[in-house]
Amino acid sequence: MKKYVVCPDSFKGSLSADKVAGAIEKGILAYDGSAEVVKAPIADGGEGTLDALVPRSERIKLTVRSTDGTPVEAEYGII
């Protein structure tokens, strides 16, 4: 059995890194149904970083102020 490690970043504006990894896994398994696929989504520190690092259940949403004082919605995660 072959083992594949899939570590994509997000496709900005269209798919999260987790969804990209799932699509790649689906393609690998269509080619080789006996393969073991390990998904490890990554991020470069920009858009999608929180998605790659923290499950949805471990996030806290809150209202903060931007640099000009305007209220904006933000979230952070606990690892």
PDB file of N, CA and C in Angstrom:
ATOM      1  N   MET A   1       0.837  -1.175   0.000  1.00  0.00           N
ATOM      2  CA  MET A   1       0.000   0.000   0.000  1.00  0.00           C
ATOM      3  C   MET A   1       0.890   1.250   0.000  1.00  0.00           C
ATOM      4  N   LYS A   2       0.517   2.204  -0.823  1.00  0.00           N
ATOM      5  CA  LYS A   2       1.250   3.462  -0.877  1.00  0.00           C
ATOM      6  C   LYS A   2       0.644   4.456   0.099  1.00  0.00           C
ATOM      7  N   LYS A   3       1.494   5.321   0.612  1.00  0.00           N
ATOM      8  CA  LYS A   3       1.058   6.365   1.535  1.00  0.00           C
ATOM      9  C   LYS A   3       1.357   7.717   0.905  1.00  0.00           C
ATOM     10  N   TYR A   4       0.353   8.583   0.886  1.00  0.00           N
ATOM     11  CA  TYR A   4       0.501   9.919   0.327  1.00  0.00           C
ATOM     12  C   TYR A   4       0.288  10.934   1.439  1.00  0.00           C
ATOM     13  N   VAL A   5       1.135  11.951   1.477  1.00  0.00           N
ATOM     14  CA  VAL A   5       0.972  13.050   2.414  1.00  0.00           C
ATOM     15  C   VAL A   5       0.597  14.273   1.587  1.00  0.00           C
ATOM     16  N   VAL A   6      -0.555  14.835   1.886  1.00  0.00           N
ATOM     17  CA  VAL A   6      -1.109  15.947   1.113  1.00  0.00           C
ATOM     18  C   VAL A   6      -1.105  17.192   2.000  1.00  0.00           C
ATOM     19  N   CYS A   7      -0.344  18.224   1.603  1.00  0.00           N
ATOM     20  CA  CYS A   7      -0.178  19.434   2.420  1.00  0.00           C
ATOM     21  C   CYS A   7      -0.423  20.698   1.598  1.00  0.00           C
ATOM     22  N   PRO A   8      -1.672  20.934   1.192  1.00  0.00           N
ATOM     23  CA  PRO A   8      -1.926  22.128   0.369  1.00  0.00           C
ATOM     24  C   PRO A   8      -2.204  23.371   1.203  1.00  0.00           C
ATOM     25  N   ASP A   9      -2.019  24.510   0.581  1.00  0.00           N
ATOM     26  CA  ASP A   9      -2.478  25.787   1.123  1.00  0.00           C
ATOM     27  C   ASP A   9      -3.874  26.002   0.534  1.00  0.00           C
ATOM     28  N   SER A  10      -4.563  27.043   0.954  1.00  0.00           N
ATOM     29  CA  SER A  10      -5.882  27.332   0.406  1.00  0.00           C
ATOM     30  C   SER A  10      -5.750  27.862  -1.022  1.00  0.00           C
ATOM     31  N   PHE A  11      -6.841  27.794  -1.761  1.00  0.00           N
ATOM     32  CA  PHE A  11      -6.930  28.428  -3.069  1.00  0.00           C
ATOM     33  C   PHE A  11      -7.709  29.712  -2.815  1.00  0.00           C
ATOM     34  N   LYS A  12      -6.982  30.798  -2.684  1.00  0.00           N
ATOM     35  CA  LYS A  12      -7.541  32.072  -2.238  1.00  0.00           C
ATOM     36  C   LYS A  12      -8.873  32.401  -2.926  1.00  0.00           C
ATOM     37  N   GLY A  13      -9.861  32.660  -2.101  1.00  0.00           N
ATOM     38  CA  GLY A  13     -11.154  33.069  -2.615  1.00  0.00           C
ATOM     39  C   GLY A  13     -12.033  31.943  -3.120  1.00  0.00           C
ATOM     40  N   SER A  14     -11.529  30.692  -3.099  1.00  0.00           N
ATOM     41  CA  SER A  14     -12.390  29.616  -3.600  1.00  0.00           C
ATOM     42  C   SER A  14     -12.459  28.409  -2.669  1.00  0.00           C
ATOM     43  N   LEU A  15     -11.333  27.879  -2.216  1.00  0.00           N
ATOM     44  CA  LEU A  15     -11.349  26.688  -1.376  1.00  0.00           C
ATOM     45  C   LEU A  15     -10.391  26.833  -0.197  1.00  0.00           C
ATOM     46  N   SER A  16     -10.827  26.345   0.959  1.00  0.00           N
ATOM     47  CA  SER A  16      -9.942  26.310   2.125  1.00  0.00           C
ATOM     48  C   SER A  16      -8.894  25.222   1.917  1.00  0.00           C
ATOM     49  N   ALA A  17      -7.817  25.274   2.675  1.00  0.00           N
ATOM     50  CA  ALA A  17      -6.769  24.254   2.573  1.00  0.00           C
ATOM     51  C   ALA A  17      -7.332  22.870   2.869  1.00  0.00           C
ATOM     52  N   ASP A  18      -8.268  22.782   3.819  1.00  0.00           N
ATOM     53  CA  ASP A  18      -8.877  21.496   4.156  1.00  0.00           C
ATOM     54  C   ASP A  18      -9.687  20.947   2.983  1.00  0.00           C
ATOM     55  N   LYS A  19     -10.439  21.808   2.302  1.00  0.00           N
ATOM     56  CA  LYS A  19     -11.219  21.364   1.145  1.00  0.00           C
ATOM     57  C   LYS A  19     -10.311  20.977  -0.025  1.00  0.00           C
ATOM     58  N   VAL A  20      -9.217  21.692  -0.217  1.00  0.00           N
ATOM     59  CA  VAL A  20      -8.250  21.334  -1.257  1.00  0.00           C
ATOM     60  C   VAL A  20      -7.663  19.955  -0.946  1.00  0.00           C
ATOM     61  N   ALA A  21      -7.288  19.736   0.308  1.00  0.00           N
ATOM     62  CA  ALA A  21      -6.741  18.435   0.704  1.00  0.00           C
ATOM     63  C   ALA A  21      -7.752  17.324   0.451  1.00  0.00           C
ATOM     64  N   GLY A  22      -9.023  17.582   0.746  1.00  0.00           N
ATOM     65  CA  GLY A  22     -10.069  16.593   0.508  1.00  0.00           C
ATOM     66  C   GLY A  22     -10.238  16.275  -0.970  1.00  0.00           C
ATOM     67  N   ALA A  23     -10.155  17.288  -1.818  1.00  0.00           N
ATOM     68  CA  ALA A  23     -10.270  17.075  -3.260  1.00  0.00           C
ATOM     69  C   ALA A  23      -9.087  16.263  -3.794  1.00  0.00           C
ATOM     70  N   ILE A  24      -7.900  16.570  -3.305  1.00  0.00           N
ATOM     71  CA  ILE A  24      -6.710  15.815  -3.720  1.00  0.00           C
ATOM     72  C   ILE A  24      -6.822  14.369  -3.248  1.00  0.00           C
ATOM     73  N   GLU A  25      -7.270  14.187  -2.007  1.00  0.00           N
ATOM     74  CA  GLU A  25      -7.462  12.834  -1.481  1.00  0.00           C
ATOM     75  C   GLU A  25      -8.434  12.050  -2.356  1.00  0.00           C
ATOM     76  N   LYS A  26      -9.530  12.674  -2.745  1.00  0.00           N
ATOM     77  CA  LYS A  26     -10.526  12.019  -3.601  1.00  0.00           C
ATOM     78  C   LYS A  26      -9.897  11.569  -4.914  1.00  0.00           C
ATOM     79  N   GLY A  27      -9.061  12.422  -5.515  1.00  0.00           N
ATOM     80  CA  GLY A  27      -8.382  12.065  -6.758  1.00  0.00           C
ATOM     81  C   GLY A  27      -7.402  10.923  -6.578  1.00  0.00           C
ATOM     82  N   ILE A  28      -6.653  10.938  -5.499  1.00  0.00           N
ATOM     83  CA  ILE A  28      -5.697   9.857  -5.226  1.00  0.00           C
ATOM     84  C   ILE A  28      -6.432   8.536  -5.060  1.00  0.00           C
ATOM     85  N   LEU A  29      -7.520   8.559  -4.276  1.00  0.00           N
ATOM     86  CA  LEU A  29      -8.263   7.323  -4.025  1.00  0.00           C
ATOM     87  C   LEU A  29      -8.977   6.809  -5.277  1.00  0.00           C
ATOM     88  N   ALA A  30      -9.341   7.708  -6.180  1.00  0.00           N
ATOM     89  CA  ALA A  30      -9.921   7.271  -7.461  1.00  0.00           C
ATOM     90  C   ALA A  30      -8.871   6.548  -8.295  1.00  0.00           C
ATOM     91  N   TYR A  31      -7.621   6.991  -8.186  1.00  0.00           N
ATOM     92  CA  TYR A  31      -6.506   6.374  -8.904  1.00  0.00           C
ATOM     93  C   TYR A  31      -6.036   5.106  -8.214  1.00  0.00           C
ATOM     94  N   ASP A  32      -5.951   5.139  -6.898  1.00  0.00           N
ATOM     95  CA  ASP A  32      -5.433   4.016  -6.106  1.00  0.00           C
ATOM     96  C   ASP A  32      -6.273   3.866  -4.845  1.00  0.00           C
ATOM     97  N   GLY A  33      -7.318   3.040  -4.934  1.00  0.00           N
ATOM     98  CA  GLY A  33      -8.260   2.869  -3.842  1.00  0.00           C
ATOM     99  C   GLY A  33      -7.674   2.274  -2.577  1.00  0.00           C
ATOM    100  N   SER A  34      -6.502   1.671  -2.668  1.00  0.00           N
ATOM    101  CA  SER A  34      -5.890   1.071  -1.472  1.00  0.00           C
ATOM    102  C   SER A  34      -4.885   2.010  -0.801  1.00  0.00           C
ATOM    103  N   ALA A  35      -4.740   3.215  -1.335  1.00  0.00           N
ATOM    104  CA  ALA A  35      -3.758   4.164  -0.800  1.00  0.00           C
ATOM    105  C   ALA A  35      -4.176   4.666   0.578  1.00  0.00           C
ATOM    106  N   GLU A  36      -3.176   5.013   1.371  1.00  0.00           N
ATOM    107  CA  GLU A  36      -3.407   5.716   2.633  1.00  0.00           C
ATOM    108  C   GLU A  36      -3.084   7.176   2.380  1.00  0.00           C
ATOM    109  N   VAL A  37      -4.023   8.060   2.697  1.00  0.00           N
ATOM    110  CA  VAL A  37      -3.831   9.487   2.465  1.00  0.00           C
ATOM    111  C   VAL A  37      -3.842  10.216   3.810  1.00  0.00           C
ATOM    112  N   VAL A  38      -2.758  10.917   4.086  1.00  0.00           N
ATOM    113  CA  VAL A  38      -2.650  11.731   5.295  1.00  0.00           C
ATOM    114  C   VAL A  38      -2.795  13.184   4.860  1.00  0.00           C
ATOM    115  N   LYS A  39      -3.812  13.854   5.389  1.00  0.00           N
ATOM    116  CA  LYS A  39      -4.048  15.253   5.032  1.00  0.00           C
ATOM    117  C   LYS A  39      -3.515  16.154   6.136  1.00  0.00           C
ATOM    118  N   ALA A  40      -2.702  17.129   5.743  1.00  0.00           N
ATOM    119  CA  ALA A  40      -2.132  18.091   6.686  1.00  0.00           C
ATOM    120  C   ALA A  40      -2.169  19.478   6.038  1.00  0.00           C
ATOM    121  N   PRO A  41      -3.357  20.120   6.033  1.00  0.00           N
ATOM    122  CA  PRO A  41      -3.455  21.450   5.420  1.00  0.00           C
ATOM    123  C   PRO A  41      -2.489  22.431   6.076  1.00  0.00           C
ATOM    124  N   ILE A  42      -1.940  23.320   5.277  1.00  0.00           N
ATOM    125  CA  ILE A  42      -0.993  24.313   5.782  1.00  0.00           C
ATOM    126  C   ILE A  42      -1.451  25.715   5.382  1.00  0.00           C
ATOM    127  N   ALA A  43      -0.768  26.709   5.854  1.00  0.00           N
ATOM    128  CA  ALA A  43      -1.050  28.093   5.484  1.00  0.00           C
ATOM    129  C   ALA A  43       0.233  28.893   5.594  1.00  0.00           C
ATOM    130  N   ASP A  44       0.259  30.004   4.884  1.00  0.00           N
ATOM    131  CA  ASP A  44       1.472  30.829   4.851  1.00  0.00           C
ATOM    132  C   ASP A  44       1.395  32.037   5.771  1.00  0.00           C
ATOM    133  N   GLY A  45       0.390  32.075   6.636  1.00  0.00           N
ATOM    134  CA  GLY A  45       0.248  33.194   7.559  1.00  0.00           C
ATOM    135  C   GLY A  45      -0.792  34.203   7.118  1.00  0.00           C
ATOM    136  N   GLY A  46      -1.292  34.077   5.907  1.00  0.00           N
ATOM    137  CA  GLY A  46      -2.319  34.993   5.408  1.00  0.00           C
ATOM    138  C   GLY A  46      -3.698  34.391   5.538  1.00  0.00           C
ATOM    139  N   GLU A  47      -4.528  34.676   4.553  1.00  0.00           N
ATOM    140  CA  GLU A  47      -5.898  34.159   4.527  1.00  0.00           C
ATOM    141  C   GLU A  47      -5.892  32.637   4.660  1.00  0.00           C
ATOM    142  N   GLY A  48      -6.717  32.120   5.521  1.00  0.00           N
ATOM    143  CA  GLY A  48      -6.819  30.679   5.694  1.00  0.00           C
ATOM    144  C   GLY A  48      -5.962  30.088   6.793  1.00  0.00           C
ATOM    145  N   THR A  49      -5.114  30.886   7.421  1.00  0.00           N
ATOM    146  CA  THR A  49      -4.233  30.354   8.459  1.00  0.00           C
ATOM    147  C   THR A  49      -5.025  29.811   9.647  1.00  0.00           C
ATOM    148  N   LEU A  50      -6.013  30.566  10.102  1.00  0.00           N
ATOM    149  CA  LEU A  50      -6.817  30.103  11.225  1.00  0.00           C
ATOM    150  C   LEU A  50      -7.546  28.812  10.862  1.00  0.00           C
ATOM    151  N   ASP A  51      -8.070  28.726   9.639  1.00  0.00           N
ATOM    152  CA  ASP A  51      -8.752  27.509   9.192  1.00  0.00           C
ATOM    153  C   ASP A  51      -7.827  26.304   9.215  1.00  0.00           C
ATOM    154  N   ALA A  52      -6.575  26.494   8.828  1.00  0.00           N
ATOM    155  CA  ALA A  52      -5.625  25.385   8.771  1.00  0.00           C
ATOM    156  C   ALA A  52      -5.162  24.936  10.158  1.00  0.00           C
ATOM    157  N   LEU A  53      -5.152  25.846  11.117  1.00  0.00           N
ATOM    158  CA  LEU A  53      -4.582  25.535  12.427  1.00  0.00           C
ATOM    159  C   LEU A  53      -5.583  25.133  13.501  1.00  0.00           C
ATOM    160  N   VAL A  54      -6.783  25.704  13.447  1.00  0.00           N
ATOM    161  CA  VAL A  54      -7.708  25.551  14.569  1.00  0.00           C
ATOM    162  C   VAL A  54      -9.067  25.038  14.106  1.00  0.00           C
ATOM    163  N   PRO A  55      -9.549  23.944  14.689  1.00  0.00           N
ATOM    164  CA  PRO A  55     -10.890  23.468  14.360  1.00  0.00           C
ATOM    165  C   PRO A  55     -11.945  24.518  14.696  1.00  0.00           C
ATOM    166  N   ARG A  56     -13.052  24.486  13.993  1.00  0.00           N
ATOM    167  CA  ARG A  56     -14.133  25.464  14.212  1.00  0.00           C
ATOM    168  C   ARG A  56     -14.611  25.489  15.659  1.00  0.00           C
ATOM    169  N   SER A  57     -14.571  24.362  16.326  1.00  0.00           N
ATOM    170  CA  SER A  57     -15.095  24.284  17.685  1.00  0.00           C
ATOM    171  C   SER A  57     -14.210  24.988  18.714  1.00  0.00           C
ATOM    172  N   GLU A  58     -13.011  25.381  18.345  1.00  0.00           N
ATOM    173  CA  GLU A  58     -12.085  25.986  19.297  1.00  0.00           C
ATOM    174  C   GLU A  58     -11.785  27.447  18.953  1.00  0.00           C
ATOM    175  N   ARG A  59     -12.791  28.147  18.416  1.00  0.00           N
ATOM    176  CA  ARG A  59     -12.616  29.544  18.029  1.00  0.00           C
ATOM    177  C   ARG A  59     -13.490  30.454  18.867  1.00  0.00           C
ATOM    178  N   ILE A  60     -13.022  31.653  19.058  1.00  0.00           N
ATOM    179  CA  ILE A  60     -13.775  32.662  19.797  1.00  0.00           C
ATOM    180  C   ILE A  60     -13.954  33.862  18.871  1.00  0.00           C
ATOM    181  N   LYS A  61     -15.214  34.269  18.685  1.00  0.00           N
ATOM    182  CA  LYS A  61     -15.521  35.448  17.864  1.00  0.00           C
ATOM    183  C   LYS A  61     -15.800  36.621  18.783  1.00  0.00           C
ATOM    184  N   LEU A  62     -15.369  37.807  18.362  1.00  0.00           N
ATOM    185  CA  LEU A  62     -15.611  39.006  19.144  1.00  0.00           C
ATOM    186  C   LEU A  62     -15.534  40.235  18.253  1.00  0.00           C
ATOM    187  N   THR A  63     -16.009  41.337  18.768  1.00  0.00           N
ATOM    188  CA  THR A  63     -15.923  42.609  18.055  1.00  0.00           C
ATOM    189  C   THR A  63     -14.732  43.376  18.602  1.00  0.00           C
ATOM    190  N   VAL A  64     -13.885  43.844  17.699  1.00  0.00           N
ATOM    191  CA  VAL A  64     -12.708  44.638  18.068  1.00  0.00           C
ATOM    192  C   VAL A  64     -12.746  45.942  17.279  1.00  0.00           C
ATOM    193  N   ARG A  65     -11.780  46.778  17.513  1.00  0.00           N
ATOM    194  CA  ARG A  65     -11.722  48.038  16.765  1.00  0.00           C
ATOM    195  C   ARG A  65     -10.529  48.023  15.814  1.00  0.00           C
ATOM    196  N   SER A  66     -10.769  48.495  14.607  1.00  0.00           N
ATOM    197  CA  SER A  66      -9.684  48.580  13.624  1.00  0.00           C
ATOM    198  C   SER A  66      -8.788  49.767  13.975  1.00  0.00           C
ATOM    199  N   THR A  67      -7.768  49.990  13.172  1.00  0.00           N
ATOM    200  CA  THR A  67      -6.820  51.073  13.461  1.00  0.00           C
ATOM    201  C   THR A  67      -7.466  52.445  13.434  1.00  0.00           C
ATOM    202  N   ASP A  68      -8.588  52.593  12.715  1.00  0.00           N
ATOM    203  CA  ASP A  68      -9.277  53.888  12.697  1.00  0.00           C
ATOM    204  C   ASP A  68     -10.441  53.949  13.694  1.00  0.00           C
ATOM    205  N   GLY A  69     -10.557  52.905  14.545  1.00  0.00           N
ATOM    206  CA  GLY A  69     -11.579  52.894  15.581  1.00  0.00           C
ATOM    207  C   GLY A  69     -12.900  52.268  15.182  1.00  0.00           C
ATOM    208  N   THR A  70     -13.036  51.856  13.935  1.00  0.00           N
ATOM    209  CA  THR A  70     -14.265  51.231  13.457  1.00  0.00           C
ATOM    210  C   THR A  70     -14.403  49.822  14.033  1.00  0.00           C
ATOM    211  N   PRO A  71     -15.590  49.459  14.544  1.00  0.00           N
ATOM    212  CA  PRO A  71     -15.779  48.094  15.035  1.00  0.00           C
ATOM    213  C   PRO A  71     -15.746  47.082  13.881  1.00  0.00           C
ATOM    214  N   VAL A  72     -15.023  45.993  14.092  1.00  0.00           N
ATOM    215  CA  VAL A  72     -14.964  44.919  13.110  1.00  0.00           C
ATOM    216  C   VAL A  72     -15.058  43.573  13.834  1.00  0.00           C
ATOM    217  N   GLU A  73     -15.594  42.572  13.148  1.00  0.00           N
ATOM    218  CA  GLU A  73     -15.678  41.233  13.699  1.00  0.00           C
ATOM    219  C   GLU A  73     -14.341  40.537  13.506  1.00  0.00           C
ATOM    220  N   ALA A  74     -13.881  39.851  14.536  1.00  0.00           N
ATOM    221  CA  ALA A  74     -12.623  39.113  14.471  1.00  0.00           C
ATOM    222  C   ALA A  74     -12.818  37.777  15.182  1.00  0.00           C
ATOM    223  N   GLU A  75     -11.885  36.874  14.964  1.00  0.00           N
ATOM    224  CA  GLU A  75     -11.902  35.615  15.709  1.00  0.00           C
ATOM    225  C   GLU A  75     -10.483  35.136  15.915  1.00  0.00           C
ATOM    226  N   TYR A  76     -10.320  34.387  16.990  1.00  0.00           N
ATOM    227  CA  TYR A  76      -9.025  33.776  17.266  1.00  0.00           C
ATOM    228  C   TYR A  76      -9.260  32.341  17.701  1.00  0.00           C
ATOM    229  N   GLY A  77      -8.218  31.571  17.665  1.00  0.00           N
ATOM    230  CA  GLY A  77      -8.351  30.165  18.011  1.00  0.00           C
ATOM    231  C   GLY A  77      -7.454  29.773  19.160  1.00  0.00           C
ATOM    232  N   ILE A  78      -7.871  28.721  19.842  1.00  0.00           N
ATOM    233  CA  ILE A  78      -7.096  28.183  20.944  1.00  0.00           C
ATOM    234  C   ILE A  78      -6.538  26.833  20.506  1.00  0.00           C
ATOM    235  N   ILE A  79      -5.215  26.707  20.560  1.00  0.00           N
ATOM    236  CA  ILE A  79      -4.568  25.457  20.170  1.00  0.00           C
ATOM    237  C   ILE A  79      -4.134  24.737  21.421  1.00  0.00           C
TER     238      ILE A  79
END
